[in-house]
Short mmCIF file of C-alpha atoms in Angstrom, two decimals:
data_model
loop_
_atom_site.label_atom_id
_atom_site.label_comp_id
_atom_site.label_asym_id
_atom_site.label_seq_id
_atom_site.Cartn_x
_atom_site.Cartn_y
_atom_site.Cartn_z
CA MET O 93 -22.90 7.43 -15.99
CA LYS O 94 -21.37 10.52 -14.36
CA ARG O 95 -17.82 10.32 -13.87
CA ILE O 96 -15.38 12.19 -11.17
CA ILE O 97 -13.07 14.10 -12.69
CA PHE O 98 -9.58 15.68 -11.26
CA GLY O 99 -9.65 19.36 -11.04
CA ALA O 100 -6.39 20.12 -13.06
CA MET O 101 -6.66 17.27 -15.20
CA ALA O 102 -6.98 18.70 -18.26
CA ALA O 103 -3.47 21.22 -17.96
CA LEU O 104 -0.12 19.06 -17.97
CA VAL O 105 1.84 20.60 -14.86
CA ALA O 106 5.50 21.27 -14.28
CA GLY O 107 7.58 22.88 -11.54
CA GLY O 108 9.09 20.78 -8.78
CA ALA O 109 8.31 17.51 -10.85
CA TYR O 110 9.13 15.28 -13.73
CA ALA O 111 7.65 16.76 -16.84
CA ALA O 112 4.80 14.91 -17.88
CA ASP O 113 5.32 12.39 -21.04
CA ASP O 114 5.57 13.99 -24.14
CA LYS O 115 4.15 10.46 -25.71
CA ALA O 116 1.07 8.54 -24.99
CA SER O 117 1.77 4.65 -23.96
CA ALA O 118 1.13 2.10 -26.39
CA PRO O 119 -2.10 0.78 -26.39
CA ASP O 120 -1.76 -2.84 -24.24
CA SER O 121 -3.49 -6.10 -24.78
CA MET O 122 -7.01 -4.72 -23.62
CA GLY O 123 -7.06 -1.50 -25.64
CA PHE O 124 -5.86 0.74 -22.99
CA LYS O 125 -3.63 4.04 -23.73
CA PHE O 126 -2.87 5.95 -20.86
CA THR O 127 -0.66 9.50 -20.91
CA ASP O 128 0.84 10.75 -17.99
CA VAL O 129 -0.09 14.59 -17.22
CA LYS O 130 1.38 14.73 -13.82
CA LEU O 131 4.36 12.77 -12.54
CA VAL O 132 6.24 13.17 -8.56
CA LYS O 133 9.69 12.75 -8.32
CA THR O 134 10.41 8.70 -7.28
CA THR O 135 12.89 6.40 -6.23
CA PRO O 136 13.14 3.23 -8.80
CA VAL O 137 10.69 0.42 -8.55
CA LYS O 138 11.97 -2.82 -5.75
CA ASP O 139 10.99 -6.16 -5.94
CA GLN O 140 9.45 -7.85 -2.99
CA ASN O 141 9.40 -11.52 -4.38
CA LYS O 142 8.24 -14.39 -2.70
CA SER O 143 7.61 -12.38 0.51
CA GLY O 144 4.46 -10.58 2.30
CA THR O 145 5.86 -7.48 2.85
CA CYS O 146 4.36 -5.05 0.77
CA TRP O 147 3.53 -2.72 3.42
CA CYS O 148 7.46 -2.15 4.23
CA PHE O 149 8.24 -1.90 0.67
CA SER O 150 5.81 0.74 0.16
CA GLY O 151 6.48 2.36 3.45
CA LEU O 152 9.84 2.73 2.80
CA SER O 153 9.61 3.61 -0.77
CA PHE O 154 7.39 6.54 0.36
CA TYR O 155 9.88 7.60 2.95
CA GLU O 156 12.58 7.41 -0.12
CA ASP O 157 10.28 9.52 -1.96
CA GLU O 158 10.46 12.18 0.60
CA ILE O 159 13.85 12.27 0.88
CA LEU O 160 14.00 12.79 -2.52
CA ARG O 161 11.74 15.46 -2.59
CA LYS O 162 13.73 17.15 0.21
CA THR O 163 17.10 16.65 -0.65
CA GLY O 164 16.97 15.77 -4.12
CA LYS O 165 19.15 12.86 -2.76
CA GLU O 166 18.24 9.36 -4.22
CA MET O 167 18.28 6.37 -1.27
CA ASP O 168 17.72 2.71 -0.79
CA LEU O 169 16.77 1.81 2.65
CA SER O 170 16.41 -1.43 3.98
CA GLU O 171 13.00 -3.41 3.91
CA MET O 172 14.34 -6.24 5.93
CA PHE O 173 15.73 -4.04 8.87
CA VAL O 174 11.67 -3.18 9.41
CA VAL O 175 10.72 -6.53 8.60
CA ARG O 176 12.76 -7.90 11.44
CA HIS O 177 12.26 -5.52 14.10
CA CYS O 178 8.33 -6.31 13.58
CA TYR O 179 8.53 -10.05 13.40
CA ASN O 180 10.30 -9.70 16.83
CA ASP O 181 7.43 -7.39 18.29
CA LYS O 182 4.62 -8.96 16.53
CA ALA O 183 5.68 -12.54 18.23
CA ASP O 184 6.04 -10.61 21.54
CA ARG O 185 2.50 -9.47 21.04
CA TYR O 186 1.16 -12.52 19.82
CA VAL O 187 2.66 -14.49 22.63
CA ARG O 188 1.34 -11.87 25.44
CA MET O 189 -2.03 -12.11 23.52
CA TYR O 190 -2.27 -15.85 24.16
CA GLY O 191 -2.07 -16.74 20.51
CA GLU O 192 -4.89 -15.05 19.94
CA THR O 193 -3.80 -11.87 17.69
CA ASN O 194 -2.45 -11.97 13.94
CA PHE O 195 1.37 -13.31 13.58
CA SER O 196 1.99 -13.29 9.78
CA GLN O 197 3.89 -11.83 7.22
CA GLY O 198 1.84 -9.00 6.70
CA GLY O 199 1.90 -5.81 8.34
CA SER O 200 0.14 -2.34 7.71
CA GLY O 201 1.88 1.12 6.54
CA LEU O 202 2.17 2.68 10.12
CA ASP O 203 4.81 0.02 11.27
CA VAL O 204 7.80 1.53 9.00
CA PRO O 205 7.45 4.86 10.88
CA TYR O 206 6.91 2.50 14.50
CA VAL O 207 10.08 0.88 13.66
CA TRP O 208 11.65 4.00 12.32
CA GLU O 209 11.04 5.84 15.80
CA THR O 210 11.47 2.82 17.97
CA TYR O 211 14.40 1.64 16.47
CA GLY O 212 16.06 3.91 14.00
CA ILE O 213 16.59 2.83 10.08
CA VAL O 214 19.58 1.56 8.11
CA PRO O 215 20.80 1.63 4.30
CA GLU O 216 19.99 -1.25 2.26
CA GLU O 217 23.67 -2.01 1.98
CA ALA O 218 24.35 -2.66 5.91
CA TYR O 219 21.33 -4.99 6.10
CA ARG O 220 20.08 -6.54 2.57
CA GLY O 221 18.34 -9.63 4.70
CA LEU O 222 19.39 -12.35 2.27
CA ASN O 223 21.24 -14.65 4.23
CA TYR O 224 19.66 -18.04 3.04
CA GLY O 225 21.19 -18.61 -0.28
CA GLU O 226 18.56 -16.34 -2.53
CA ASP O 227 19.44 -13.66 -4.26
CA LYS O 228 15.67 -12.20 -4.19
CA HIS O 229 13.50 -12.55 -0.97
CA SER O 230 11.44 -15.51 -0.19
CA HIS O 231 10.15 -15.65 2.99
CA TYR O 232 7.48 -18.22 2.91
CA GLU O 233 10.06 -21.18 4.64
CA MET O 234 11.02 -18.50 7.45
CA ALA O 235 7.10 -17.51 8.02
CA ASP O 236 6.30 -21.10 8.62
CA VAL O 237 9.07 -21.60 11.00
CA LEU O 238 8.79 -18.59 12.91
CA THR O 239 4.99 -19.32 12.92
CA GLY O 240 5.79 -22.82 14.34
CA VAL O 241 8.10 -21.21 17.17
CA VAL O 242 5.52 -19.02 18.47
CA LYS O 243 2.96 -21.41 18.13
CA ALA O 244 4.71 -23.71 20.17
CA VAL O 245 5.47 -21.25 22.87
CA VAL O 246 1.77 -20.22 23.74
CA LYS O 247 0.92 -24.00 23.91
CA LYS O 248 3.02 -23.56 27.54
CA PRO O 249 3.76 -27.61 27.38
CA GLY O 250 5.73 -26.41 30.69
CA LYS O 251 2.91 -24.59 32.50
CA ARG O 252 4.87 -21.57 31.97
CA LEU O 253 6.85 -19.48 29.40
CA SER O 254 10.33 -20.67 29.19
CA THR O 255 13.25 -17.78 29.52
CA ALA O 256 14.64 -19.41 26.01
CA TRP O 257 11.72 -18.51 23.25
CA ARG O 258 12.66 -15.21 22.27
CA LYS O 259 16.52 -16.34 21.98
CA ALA O 260 14.80 -19.20 19.94
CA LEU O 261 13.01 -16.94 17.59
CA ASN O 262 15.94 -14.50 17.16
CA GLY O 263 18.11 -17.19 16.25
CA VAL O 264 15.64 -18.43 13.57
CA LEU O 265 15.76 -14.52 12.44
CA ASP O 266 19.42 -14.34 12.40
CA ALA O 267 19.93 -17.43 10.28
CA TYR O 268 17.40 -16.13 7.59
CA LEU O 269 18.04 -12.48 7.77
CA GLY O 270 21.36 -12.29 9.36
CA GLU O 271 22.15 -10.31 12.72
CA LEU O 272 21.04 -6.65 13.41
CA PRO O 273 24.01 -4.24 12.85
CA GLU O 274 24.82 -1.89 15.71
CA THR O 275 26.67 -0.01 14.01
CA PHE O 276 28.04 0.78 10.30
CA THR O 277 29.62 2.95 7.93
CA TYR O 278 27.88 4.94 5.02
CA GLU O 279 29.44 7.40 2.72
CA GLY O 280 32.20 7.43 4.91
CA LYS O 281 30.79 8.00 8.45
CA SER O 282 29.79 5.70 11.46
CA TYR O 283 26.06 5.30 12.35
CA THR O 284 23.76 3.37 14.59
CA PRO O 285 20.53 3.05 13.18
CA GLN O 286 18.91 5.49 15.51
CA SER O 287 21.75 8.00 14.80
CA PHE O 288 21.53 7.25 10.88
CA ALA O 289 17.75 8.07 11.16
CA ALA O 290 18.01 11.12 13.18
CA SER O 291 20.25 12.08 9.89
CA LEU O 292 17.62 12.10 7.92
CA PRO O 293 14.65 14.72 7.24
CA ILE O 294 12.24 12.05 8.30
CA LYS O 295 9.85 12.86 11.45
CA PRO O 296 6.90 10.60 11.50
CA GLU O 297 5.32 13.03 13.53
CA ASP O 298 4.56 14.86 10.25
CA TYR O 299 2.72 12.32 8.52
CA VAL O 300 -0.80 11.61 9.22
CA ALA O 301 -2.75 8.07 7.89
CA ILE O 302 -6.17 8.83 6.53
CA THR O 303 -9.07 6.77 5.83
CA SER O 304 -12.79 6.89 5.06
CA PHE O 305 -15.42 4.50 6.60
CA SER O 306 -18.98 5.60 8.11
CA HIS O 307 -19.07 3.07 10.64
CA HIS O 308 -16.79 5.49 12.32
CA PRO O 309 -17.19 9.33 12.99
CA PHE O 310 -15.96 11.28 10.48
CA TYR O 311 -12.75 13.82 11.71
CA ARG O 312 -11.91 11.25 14.59
CA PRO O 313 -9.44 8.42 14.82
CA PHE O 314 -10.34 5.28 14.88
CA VAL O 315 -8.61 1.75 15.02
CA LEU O 316 -8.68 0.37 11.55
CA GLU O 317 -9.98 -3.28 11.59
CA VAL O 318 -7.92 -5.26 9.59
CA SER O 319 -5.82 -7.91 10.86
CA ASP O 320 -2.59 -6.95 9.53
CA ASN O 321 -3.14 -3.82 11.92
CA TRP O 322 -1.11 -5.51 14.31
CA LEU O 323 -0.32 -2.45 16.05
CA ALA O 324 -3.85 -1.24 16.44
CA GLY O 325 -2.82 1.49 14.94
CA GLN O 326 -5.09 4.85 14.39
CA TYR O 327 -6.28 6.45 11.29
CA HIS O 328 -7.83 9.73 11.05
CA ASN O 329 -11.81 9.45 9.14
CA VAL O 330 -12.52 11.81 6.38
CA THR O 331 -15.24 11.35 3.68
CA ILE O 332 -14.39 9.63 0.38
CA ASP O 333 -14.71 12.96 -1.64
CA GLU O 334 -12.19 14.20 1.09
CA LEU O 335 -9.89 11.44 0.29
CA GLN O 336 -9.81 12.00 -2.86
CA GLU O 337 -9.25 15.54 -2.69
CA ILE O 338 -6.16 14.93 -0.48
CA VAL O 339 -4.52 12.55 -2.84
CA ASP O 340 -4.84 15.27 -5.91
CA ASN O 341 -3.66 18.00 -3.70
CA ALA O 342 -0.48 16.22 -2.69
CA LEU O 343 0.20 15.19 -6.22
CA ASP O 344 -0.51 18.58 -7.10
CA LYS O 345 2.34 20.00 -4.52
CA GLY O 346 4.80 17.52 -5.71
CA TYR O 347 3.74 14.72 -2.67
CA SER O 348 3.49 11.06 -3.16
CA VAL O 349 0.85 9.11 -1.33
CA ASN O 350 1.17 5.72 0.41
CA TRP O 351 -1.85 3.78 -0.41
CA ALA O 352 -3.27 0.42 0.88
CA ALA O 353 -5.87 -0.73 -1.06
CA ASP O 354 -7.33 -4.10 -2.34
CA VAL O 355 -5.95 -6.09 -5.42
CA SER O 356 -8.28 -8.96 -5.36
CA GLU O 357 -10.76 -7.50 -8.20
CA GLY O 358 -11.47 -8.72 -11.53
CA GLY O 359 -10.94 -5.36 -12.71
CA PHE O 360 -7.35 -5.24 -11.15
CA LYS O 361 -5.10 -6.40 -14.45
CA TRP O 362 -1.42 -6.32 -13.37
CA ASN O 363 0.10 -7.48 -16.20
CA ASN O 364 -1.61 -5.50 -18.84
CA GLY O 365 -1.15 -2.22 -16.18
CA PHE O 366 -4.54 -1.04 -15.10
CA ALA O 367 -7.18 -1.25 -12.55
CA VAL O 368 -10.92 -0.49 -12.73
CA MET O 369 -14.38 -0.67 -11.14
CA PRO O 370 -16.66 -1.85 -14.53
CA LYS O 371 -20.20 -1.14 -13.99
CA GLU O 372 -22.46 -4.21 -13.60
CA LYS O 373 -24.39 -5.28 -16.64
CA LYS O 374 -28.24 -5.62 -16.25
CA GLY O 375 -30.50 -6.53 -18.85
CA ALA O 376 -31.86 -3.08 -18.63
CA ASP O 377 -29.06 -2.02 -20.21
CA MET O 378 -28.84 -4.24 -23.33
CA ASP O 379 -30.32 -4.73 -26.56
CA GLY O 380 -32.25 -7.87 -27.57
CA THR O 381 -29.57 -9.71 -28.94
CA GLU O 382 -27.01 -9.41 -26.10
CA LEU O 383 -29.49 -9.90 -23.56
CA ALA O 384 -30.93 -13.22 -25.27
CA ARG O 385 -26.99 -14.16 -25.02
CA TRP O 386 -26.75 -12.61 -21.29
CA VAL O 387 -29.29 -15.21 -19.92
CA LYS O 388 -27.76 -17.96 -21.33
CA LEU O 389 -24.77 -17.53 -19.52
CA SER O 390 -23.66 -19.09 -16.01
CA ASP O 391 -23.26 -16.70 -13.51
CA LYS O 392 -18.97 -17.77 -13.29
CA ASP O 393 -19.34 -16.98 -17.15
CA ARG O 394 -21.01 -13.84 -16.33
CA GLU O 395 -18.85 -12.64 -13.93
CA ALA O 396 -15.82 -13.35 -16.16
CA GLU O 397 -17.31 -11.34 -19.04
CA ARG O 398 -17.55 -8.20 -16.65
CA PHE O 399 -13.94 -8.26 -16.91
CA LYS O 400 -13.00 -8.61 -20.59
CA PHE O 401 -12.27 -5.19 -22.10
CA ASN O 402 -11.35 -3.72 -25.29
CA GLY O 403 -10.44 -0.58 -23.82
CA PRO O 404 -12.16 1.71 -21.46
CA VAL O 405 -15.23 0.72 -20.15
CA GLU O 406 -18.21 2.58 -18.16
CA GLU O 407 -17.56 2.09 -14.35
CA MET O 408 -19.70 2.08 -10.91
CA GLU O 409 -20.49 5.63 -9.40
CA ILE O 410 -19.00 5.41 -6.34
CA THR O 411 -20.51 6.81 -3.41
CA GLN O 412 -20.27 6.59 0.28
CA GLU O 413 -22.76 4.53 0.76
CA VAL O 414 -21.50 1.79 -2.02
CA ARG O 415 -17.76 2.38 -0.42
CA GLN O 416 -19.52 0.94 2.88
CA GLU O 417 -21.22 -1.68 1.79
CA MET O 418 -18.46 -3.40 -0.06
CA PHE O 419 -16.18 -3.01 3.37
CA ASP O 420 -18.67 -4.25 5.35
CA ARG O 421 -19.35 -7.39 3.26
CA GLN O 422 -15.73 -7.93 3.04
CA GLU O 423 -15.96 -7.53 -0.71
CA THR O 424 -13.07 -4.72 0.09
CA THR O 425 -9.81 -6.67 1.69
CA ASP O 426 -6.40 -5.12 3.29
CA ASP O 427 -3.98 -6.78 0.89
CA HIS O 428 -1.64 -4.56 -0.47
CA GLY O 429 0.21 -1.54 -0.31
CA MET O 430 1.66 0.59 -2.93
CA VAL O 431 2.88 4.27 -3.76
CA ILE O 432 0.59 6.88 -5.98
CA VAL O 433 3.10 9.30 -8.23
CA GLY O 434 1.06 10.53 -10.54
CA LYS O 435 -1.80 11.11 -12.30
CA ALA O 436 -2.95 10.04 -16.37
CA VAL O 437 -5.78 10.05 -18.69
CA ASP O 438 -6.98 7.15 -21.05
CA GLN O 439 -7.55 7.93 -24.98
CA ASN O 440 -11.14 9.06 -23.52
CA GLY O 441 -10.30 11.51 -21.19
CA ASN O 442 -10.65 9.28 -18.34
CA PRO O 443 -8.52 10.17 -15.15
CA TYR O 444 -6.35 7.56 -13.43
CA TYR O 445 -3.69 7.88 -10.62
CA LYS O 446 0.17 6.38 -11.77
CA VAL O 447 0.74 3.57 -8.93
CA LYS O 448 4.13 2.63 -8.34
CA ASN O 449 4.26 -1.16 -7.23
CA SER O 450 7.00 -3.75 -5.69
CA TRP O 451 6.75 -6.58 -7.88
CA ASP O 452 9.69 -5.59 -10.05
CA THR O 453 9.77 -4.04 -13.37
CA ASN O 454 8.70 -7.14 -15.80
CA GLN O 455 5.33 -6.14 -16.58
CA ILE O 456 3.85 -3.59 -19.42
CA TYR O 457 4.56 -0.48 -17.64
CA ASP O 458 8.26 -1.44 -15.86
CA GLY O 459 6.23 -1.68 -12.60
CA TYR O 460 4.21 1.01 -12.89
CA PHE O 461 0.18 0.69 -13.48
CA TYR O 462 -2.87 3.30 -13.79
CA VAL O 463 -5.74 3.16 -11.62
CA SER O 464 -9.14 4.66 -12.29
CA VAL O 465 -10.90 7.22 -9.66
CA PRO O 466 -13.59 5.11 -9.11
CA TYR O 467 -11.41 1.93 -8.34
CA PHE O 468 -9.42 3.92 -6.02
CA ARG O 469 -12.65 5.68 -4.25
CA ALA O 470 -14.05 1.71 -3.69
CA LYS O 471 -10.97 -0.12 -3.01
CA THR O 472 -8.61 1.86 -1.04
CA MET O 473 -8.10 0.82 2.56
CA ASP O 474 -6.02 4.18 3.51
CA ILE O 475 -3.36 6.53 2.68
CA TYR O 476 -0.32 7.69 4.46
CA LEU O 477 1.18 11.14 3.61
CA ASN O 478 3.07 14.09 4.41
CA LYS O 479 0.48 16.75 6.51
CA GLU O 480 1.71 19.40 4.24
CA ALA O 481 -0.11 17.50 1.38
CA VAL O 482 -3.09 17.65 3.22
CA PRO O 483 -5.66 20.32 2.09
CA SER O 484 -5.29 23.26 5.25
CA ALA O 485 -9.44 23.23 5.40
CA ILE O 486 -9.43 19.02 6.16
CA LEU O 487 -6.36 19.60 8.84
CA LYS O 488 -8.66 21.83 10.56
CA LYS O 489 -11.61 19.36 10.70
CA LEU O 490 -9.08 16.82 11.82
CA ASN O 491 -7.88 19.30 13.97
CA LEU O 492 -4.50 18.45 12.97
CA LYS O 493 -3.67 22.13 12.42
#
């Protein structure tokens, strides 16, 4: 199979970024061995724990990376400040739409800049959002209570909405997450959420959300049709080759990339630290003995066999058409938000992206994993990054320059 390769993958890149590891990682239980060849500066891995808030953890982690890149200062921003405001506004939209829209823990990468512009931001120390007897986030009970409130409201048992439902909703949010701070002190200075946001080198207008689907015209923005896009946020559309080019260019220049993707595939092996898109096995690819064994397997066993590994495997070639079919048939779904922070190769020289997750550090690569280029091309939902990191020719096509 013809593999997609990074233009500069063979060379180690330094200058303005952390140096690549001198030693390759030890092989994990499935035989992969990765060597980092380009890493950008990034803040520590966090843990969303039992909450469907990856969109917020990845979005704020990306902004923290941008602050680190611009100032050299490591900051810890409050995810629950963003989550709290989104629940409020999501509930308002749900009720105004008579319950005919999504109300859940999920969200999109565009929710973070929305809250940043509308309400500001606060540091983690000013609003931890742990007001319910737990040391880590656990939102299932709170989410069920909030859902119960908005579902009861849209039934309109009194034939019209009461004037109390928003107060009731905020009472639930106050109980679980705590009251929102109007002012707070950080490093000896007093701020409001708006003034604190203004003090940071983040201007949401400097960033752009990009995707790649052929059911809409390329180089025009469109509302991405996923349920968690409750804001009806628009994404700029490019080809899959250009999407990959954008990520490569960003990493080469020292920028991280906020990444939303499908992580429900059999080739997504979180505990083993990698994600791949293995080529489907067909009779023509097998010798007689192997084929005889293959035909006796059930469909379930054949699927399981495809995702058994002992090191790098031949992967699918992901074209625009293949990618689109996966999305149209809902094989590719909007699952998870993460941050791409580097490039790597396996022991055979195949290229990967290094990704920071928000599922704690109790995993083989301490909260990071490696995503093959075919997996990225097939399963990316969208990316969000600084416009400066997008090649100028692509910016021009998008009318952003």
